[in-house]
Amino acid sequence: MAEAVLETTGLTKIFNSFTAVSDVSLRVMAGSIHALIGPNGAGKTTCFNLLTKFLQPSAGTIRYKGEDITGLKPAEVARRGMVRSFQISAVFGHLTALENVRVALQRARGGNFDFWRSDAVLRRFNDRARELLAAVGLTDAAQIPAAELSYGRKRALEIATTLALEPELMLLDEPTAGMTETDVARIVELIKTLRAGRTILMVEHNLSVVSGLSDRITVLTRGKILAEGDYQTVSRNPDVITAYLGTDHA
């Protein structure tokens, strides 16, 4: 039976007198795709920033693989295998797709990016970089500057740089935001292939995106968990229909 790889208890974040996240207890099971969704202003982004350690909670605990990581910094949890997509986000527009992934792979050298090294020294990362580009459907873009890629392909490149860090738990922050329908379909298929050997937690606004993708969905509203379960369960929940579907599909 799968165990929880990421678990929160009573997670709360208060800004001055405003409670953005209130008493959120979440369990993300190993090997699953878990979606955190909700209407605008539901607290998704704040909750995601708490989980990825870009914010410190006002109360509550966060555990990753049984370890309390509540007080750790983003880089510390990344070294443990919990990596936020677009953390290296910075796709460097003047570098090719291959070079962008190679920069991420250089983390294996202990954080020294070796910009001063000869190209011959850095070429040893090329084979793995090409494998990662192939994994996200960018084989043909290896020598194209990132600035020339379409928006959807830049997002795929950002995912490739995240994969270079070999995450056990990958956290995706609205991976389809601002995309065309074609790009959305491509990214959804990509996420399906990425699940092999890892756990994925994604924040998403679009319920239709996660309907055929997620094993479990947690719906937030006003900073609290409104409902949780598979798509069939949450999509039929009257409170979800009112708070979420009613807003988007009126």
CSV table of C-alpha atoms in Angstrom, one decimal:
chain,number,residue,atom,x,y,z
A,1,MET,CA,0.0,0.0,0.0
A,2,ALA,CA,1.3,3.4,-1.0
A,3,GLU,CA,2.5,5.8,1.8
A,4,ALA,CA,2.2,9.5,2.0
A,5,VAL,CA,5.3,11.2,0.5
A,6,LEU,CA,4.2,14.7,1.5
A,7,GLU,CA,1.9,15.4,4.4
A,8,THR,CA,0.8,18.6,6.1
A,9,THR,CA,-1.0,19.0,9.4
A,10,GLY,CA,-2.9,22.2,10.3
A,11,LEU,CA,-1.0,24.3,7.7
A,12,THR,CA,-1.9,27.9,8.2
A,13,LYS,CA,-0.6,31.2,6.8
A,14,ILE,CA,-1.7,34.6,8.1
A,15,PHE,CA,-0.7,37.9,6.5
A,16,ASN,CA,-1.3,40.6,9.0
A,17,SER,CA,-5.0,40.0,9.9
A,18,PHE,CA,-5.8,38.1,6.6
A,19,THR,CA,-5.8,34.2,6.7
A,20,ALA,CA,-4.7,33.1,3.3
A,21,VAL,CA,-4.4,29.3,4.2
A,22,SER,CA,-6.3,27.9,7.1
A,23,ASP,CA,-5.8,24.5,8.8
A,24,VAL,CA,-4.9,22.6,5.6
A,25,SER,CA,-4.1,18.9,6.2
A,26,LEU,CA,-3.0,17.3,3.0
A,27,ARG,CA,-1.6,13.8,2.1
A,28,VAL,CA,0.1,13.2,-1.2
A,29,MET,CA,0.6,9.5,-1.8
A,30,ALA,CA,3.8,8.1,-3.3
A,31,GLY,CA,3.5,7.5,-7.1
A,32,SER,CA,0.3,9.5,-7.5
A,33,ILE,CA,-0.6,12.6,-9.5
A,34,HIS,CA,-2.3,14.9,-7.0
A,35,ALA,CA,-4.0,18.2,-8.0
A,36,LEU,CA,-4.6,21.2,-5.8
A,37,ILE,CA,-7.3,23.3,-7.5
A,38,GLY,CA,-9.8,26.0,-6.7
A,39,PRO,CA,-11.2,29.3,-8.0
A,40,ASN,CA,-9.1,32.5,-8.1
A,41,GLY,CA,-8.3,33.6,-4.6
A,42,ALA,CA,-8.7,30.2,-3.1
A,43,GLY,CA,-5.3,30.1,-1.6
A,44,LYS,CA,-3.7,27.7,-4.0
A,45,THR,CA,-0.6,29.7,-4.7
A,46,THR,CA,0.0,30.5,-1.1
A,47,CYS,CA,-0.4,26.9,-0.1
A,48,PHE,CA,2.0,25.9,-2.9
A,49,ASN,CA,4.6,28.4,-1.8
A,50,LEU,CA,4.3,27.0,1.8
A,51,LEU,CA,4.8,23.5,0.5
A,52,THR,CA,7.8,24.4,-1.6
A,53,LYS,CA,9.2,26.5,1.3
A,54,PHE,CA,9.1,29.9,-0.4
A,55,LEU,CA,6.9,31.0,2.5
A,56,GLN,CA,7.1,29.9,6.1
A,57,PRO,CA,3.7,28.9,7.7
A,58,SER,CA,2.2,30.8,10.6
A,59,ALA,CA,1.2,27.4,12.1
A,60,GLY,CA,1.2,23.7,11.2
A,61,THR,CA,3.8,21.2,10.0
A,62,ILE,CA,5.0,19.8,6.7
A,63,ARG,CA,6.6,16.4,6.4
A,64,TYR,CA,8.4,15.0,3.4
A,65,LYS,CA,9.1,11.2,3.4
A,66,GLY,CA,8.5,11.3,7.2
A,67,GLU,CA,10.9,14.1,7.8
A,68,ASP,CA,9.7,17.4,9.3
A,69,ILE,CA,10.8,20.0,6.7
A,70,THR,CA,8.7,22.9,8.1
A,71,GLY,CA,11.7,25.1,8.9
A,72,LEU,CA,13.8,24.2,5.8
A,73,LYS,CA,14.7,26.5,2.9
A,74,PRO,CA,13.8,25.8,-0.8
A,75,ALA,CA,17.3,24.6,-1.7
A,76,GLU,CA,17.4,22.2,1.3
A,77,VAL,CA,14.2,20.5,0.3
A,78,ALA,CA,15.3,20.4,-3.4
A,79,ARG,CA,18.4,18.5,-2.4
A,80,ARG,CA,16.2,15.9,-0.7
A,81,GLY,CA,14.4,15.3,-4.0
A,82,MET,CA,11.4,17.6,-3.7
A,83,VAL,CA,11.7,20.0,-6.6
A,84,ARG,CA,9.4,22.8,-7.8
A,85,SER,CA,9.0,23.1,-11.5
A,86,PHE,CA,10.4,26.3,-13.0
A,87,GLN,CA,12.7,26.7,-10.0
A,88,ILE,CA,15.6,27.1,-12.4
A,89,SER,CA,13.1,28.8,-14.6
A,90,ALA,CA,14.9,30.9,-15.9
A,91,VAL,CA,15.0,29.6,-19.3
A,92,PHE,CA,18.0,31.6,-20.7
A,93,GLY,CA,16.7,33.0,-23.9
A,94,HIS,CA,20.1,33.4,-25.6
A,95,LEU,CA,21.1,29.8,-24.9
A,96,THR,CA,19.8,26.8,-26.9
A,97,ALA,CA,17.4,24.3,-25.4
A,98,LEU,CA,20.3,21.9,-25.1
A,99,GLU,CA,22.4,24.4,-23.3
A,100,ASN,CA,19.6,25.3,-20.9
A,101,VAL,CA,19.2,21.7,-19.8
A,102,ARG,CA,23.0,21.3,-19.6
A,103,VAL,CA,23.1,24.2,-17.1
A,104,ALA,CA,20.7,22.4,-14.9
A,105,LEU,CA,22.6,19.2,-15.2
A,106,GLN,CA,25.8,20.9,-13.9
A,107,ARG,CA,24.2,20.9,-10.5
A,108,ALA,CA,25.7,17.4,-10.3
A,109,ARG,CA,29.1,19.2,-10.0
A,110,GLY,CA,28.0,20.6,-6.6
A,111,GLY,CA,26.5,23.8,-7.7
A,112,ASN,CA,29.5,25.0,-9.8
A,113,PHE,CA,28.0,26.0,-13.1
A,114,ASP,CA,31.5,26.0,-14.8
A,115,PHE,CA,30.8,28.9,-17.1
A,116,TRP,CA,34.6,29.4,-17.4
A,117,ARG,CA,35.3,25.8,-18.4
A,118,SER,CA,36.0,24.7,-21.9
A,119,ASP,CA,33.1,23.5,-24.1
A,120,ALA,CA,34.8,20.1,-24.3
A,121,VAL,CA,34.6,19.7,-20.5
A,122,LEU,CA,30.9,20.5,-20.5
A,123,ARG,CA,30.0,18.3,-23.5
A,124,ARG,CA,29.9,15.3,-21.2
A,125,PHE,CA,26.4,16.5,-20.1
A,126,ASN,CA,25.1,16.5,-23.7
A,127,ASP,CA,23.8,12.9,-23.9
A,128,ARG,CA,21.8,13.2,-20.8
A,129,ALA,CA,20.5,16.7,-21.9
A,130,ARG,CA,19.3,15.2,-25.2
A,131,GLU,CA,17.6,12.4,-23.3
A,132,LEU,CA,15.7,14.9,-21.2
A,133,LEU,CA,14.8,17.0,-24.3
A,134,ALA,CA,13.4,13.9,-25.9
A,135,ALA,CA,11.4,13.1,-22.8
A,136,VAL,CA,9.5,16.4,-23.1
A,137,GLY,CA,9.2,16.3,-26.9
A,138,LEU,CA,11.9,18.8,-27.7
A,139,THR,CA,14.4,16.6,-29.6
A,140,ASP,CA,14.1,18.9,-32.7
A,141,ALA,CA,14.7,22.0,-30.6
A,142,ALA,CA,18.1,21.1,-29.2
A,143,GLN,CA,20.0,23.8,-31.1
A,144,ILE,CA,17.2,26.4,-31.1
A,145,PRO,CA,17.7,29.4,-28.8
A,146,ALA,CA,15.0,29.3,-26.0
A,147,ALA,CA,13.8,32.8,-26.9
A,148,GLU,CA,12.6,31.4,-30.3
A,149,LEU,CA,10.5,28.6,-28.8
A,150,SER,CA,6.7,29.0,-28.5
A,151,TYR,CA,5.3,29.6,-25.0
A,152,GLY,CA,4.2,25.9,-24.7
A,153,ARG,CA,7.6,24.6,-25.7
A,154,LYS,CA,9.3,27.0,-23.3
A,155,ARG,CA,7.2,25.5,-20.5
A,156,ALA,CA,8.2,22.0,-21.7
A,157,LEU,CA,11.9,23.1,-21.6
A,158,GLU,CA,11.4,24.4,-18.0
A,159,ILE,CA,10.1,20.9,-17.1
A,160,ALA,CA,13.1,19.4,-18.7
A,161,THR,CA,15.4,21.5,-16.5
A,162,THR,CA,13.5,20.4,-13.5
A,163,LEU,CA,13.8,16.8,-14.5
A,164,ALA,CA,17.6,17.3,-14.7
A,165,LEU,CA,17.5,17.7,-10.9
A,166,GLU,CA,16.1,14.1,-10.7
A,167,PRO,CA,13.1,14.9,-8.4
A,168,GLU,CA,11.3,12.2,-6.5
A,169,LEU,CA,8.4,14.7,-5.9
A,170,MET,CA,7.8,17.1,-8.7
A,171,LEU,CA,5.6,20.2,-7.9
A,172,LEU,CA,4.1,21.9,-11.0
A,173,ASP,CA,2.7,25.4,-10.6
A,174,GLU,CA,-0.2,25.9,-13.1
A,175,PRO,CA,1.7,24.1,-15.9
A,176,THR,CA,-0.9,24.9,-18.5
A,177,ALA,CA,-1.6,28.6,-17.6
A,178,GLY,CA,-1.9,30.8,-20.6
A,179,MET,CA,-1.6,28.0,-23.2
A,180,THR,CA,-3.5,27.3,-26.4
A,181,GLU,CA,-5.6,24.2,-26.5
A,182,THR,CA,-2.9,22.4,-28.5
A,183,ASP,CA,-0.2,23.2,-26.0
A,184,VAL,CA,-2.5,22.2,-23.1
A,185,ALA,CA,-3.0,18.8,-24.6
A,186,ARG,CA,0.7,18.4,-25.2
A,187,ILE,CA,1.6,19.3,-21.6
A,188,VAL,CA,-1.2,17.0,-20.2
A,189,GLU,CA,0.3,14.1,-22.1
A,190,LEU,CA,3.8,15.0,-21.0
A,191,ILE,CA,2.7,15.0,-17.3
A,192,LYS,CA,1.3,11.5,-17.8
A,193,THR,CA,4.6,10.3,-19.0
A,194,LEU,CA,6.5,12.0,-16.2
A,195,ARG,CA,4.8,10.1,-13.5
A,196,ALA,CA,6.9,6.9,-13.9
A,197,GLY,CA,9.0,6.6,-10.8
A,198,ARG,CA,7.9,9.8,-9.2
A,199,THR,CA,5.1,11.6,-7.5
A,200,ILE,CA,3.5,14.8,-9.0
A,201,LEU,CA,1.7,17.5,-7.1
A,202,MET,CA,0.2,20.2,-9.3
A,203,VAL,CA,-1.6,23.4,-8.7
A,204,GLU,CA,-4.1,24.0,-11.4
A,205,HIS,CA,-7.1,26.3,-12.0
A,206,ASN,CA,-8.7,24.3,-14.8
A,207,LEU,CA,-10.7,21.4,-13.6
A,208,SER,CA,-11.0,19.9,-17.1
A,209,VAL,CA,-7.2,19.7,-17.2
A,210,VAL,CA,-7.0,17.5,-14.1
A,211,SER,CA,-10.1,15.5,-14.8
A,212,GLY,CA,-8.3,12.7,-16.7
A,213,LEU,CA,-4.9,13.3,-15.2
A,214,SER,CA,-5.1,13.2,-11.4
A,215,ASP,CA,-5.5,10.3,-9.1
A,216,ARG,CA,-6.7,12.6,-6.3
A,217,ILE,CA,-7.9,16.2,-6.3
A,218,THR,CA,-8.0,18.6,-3.4
A,219,VAL,CA,-10.3,21.6,-3.8
A,220,LEU,CA,-9.5,24.8,-1.9
A,221,THR,CA,-11.7,27.8,-1.3
A,222,ARG,CA,-11.0,30.8,0.9
A,223,GLY,CA,-7.9,29.0,2.1
A,224,LYS,CA,-9.6,25.9,3.4
A,225,ILE,CA,-10.1,22.4,2.0
A,226,LEU,CA,-13.6,22.3,0.5
A,227,ALA,CA,-13.5,18.7,-0.9
A,228,GLU,CA,-11.2,15.9,-1.7
A,229,GLY,CA,-11.3,12.7,-3.8
A,230,ASP,CA,-11.1,11.6,-7.4
A,231,TYR,CA,-12.6,13.6,-10.2
A,232,GLN,CA,-16.0,11.9,-10.0
A,233,THR,CA,-16.3,12.6,-6.3
A,234,VAL,CA,-15.3,16.3,-6.4
A,235,SER,CA,-17.1,17.2,-9.6
A,236,ARG,CA,-20.4,16.0,-8.1
A,237,ASN,CA,-19.9,17.7,-4.8
A,238,PRO,CA,-22.6,20.4,-4.5
A,239,ASP,CA,-20.2,22.8,-2.6
A,240,VAL,CA,-17.6,22.4,-5.4
A,241,ILE,CA,-20.2,23.0,-8.1
A,242,THR,CA,-21.3,26.2,-6.2
A,243,ALA,CA,-17.8,27.5,-5.4
A,244,TYR,CA,-15.9,26.3,-8.4
A,245,LEU,CA,-17.9,25.0,-11.3
A,246,GLY,CA,-20.6,27.6,-10.8
A,247,THR,CA,-18.0,30.3,-11.1
A,248,ASP,CA,-16.4,29.0,-14.3
A,249,HIS,CA,-19.4,27.5,-16.0
A,250,ALA,CA,-22.2,29.9,-15.2
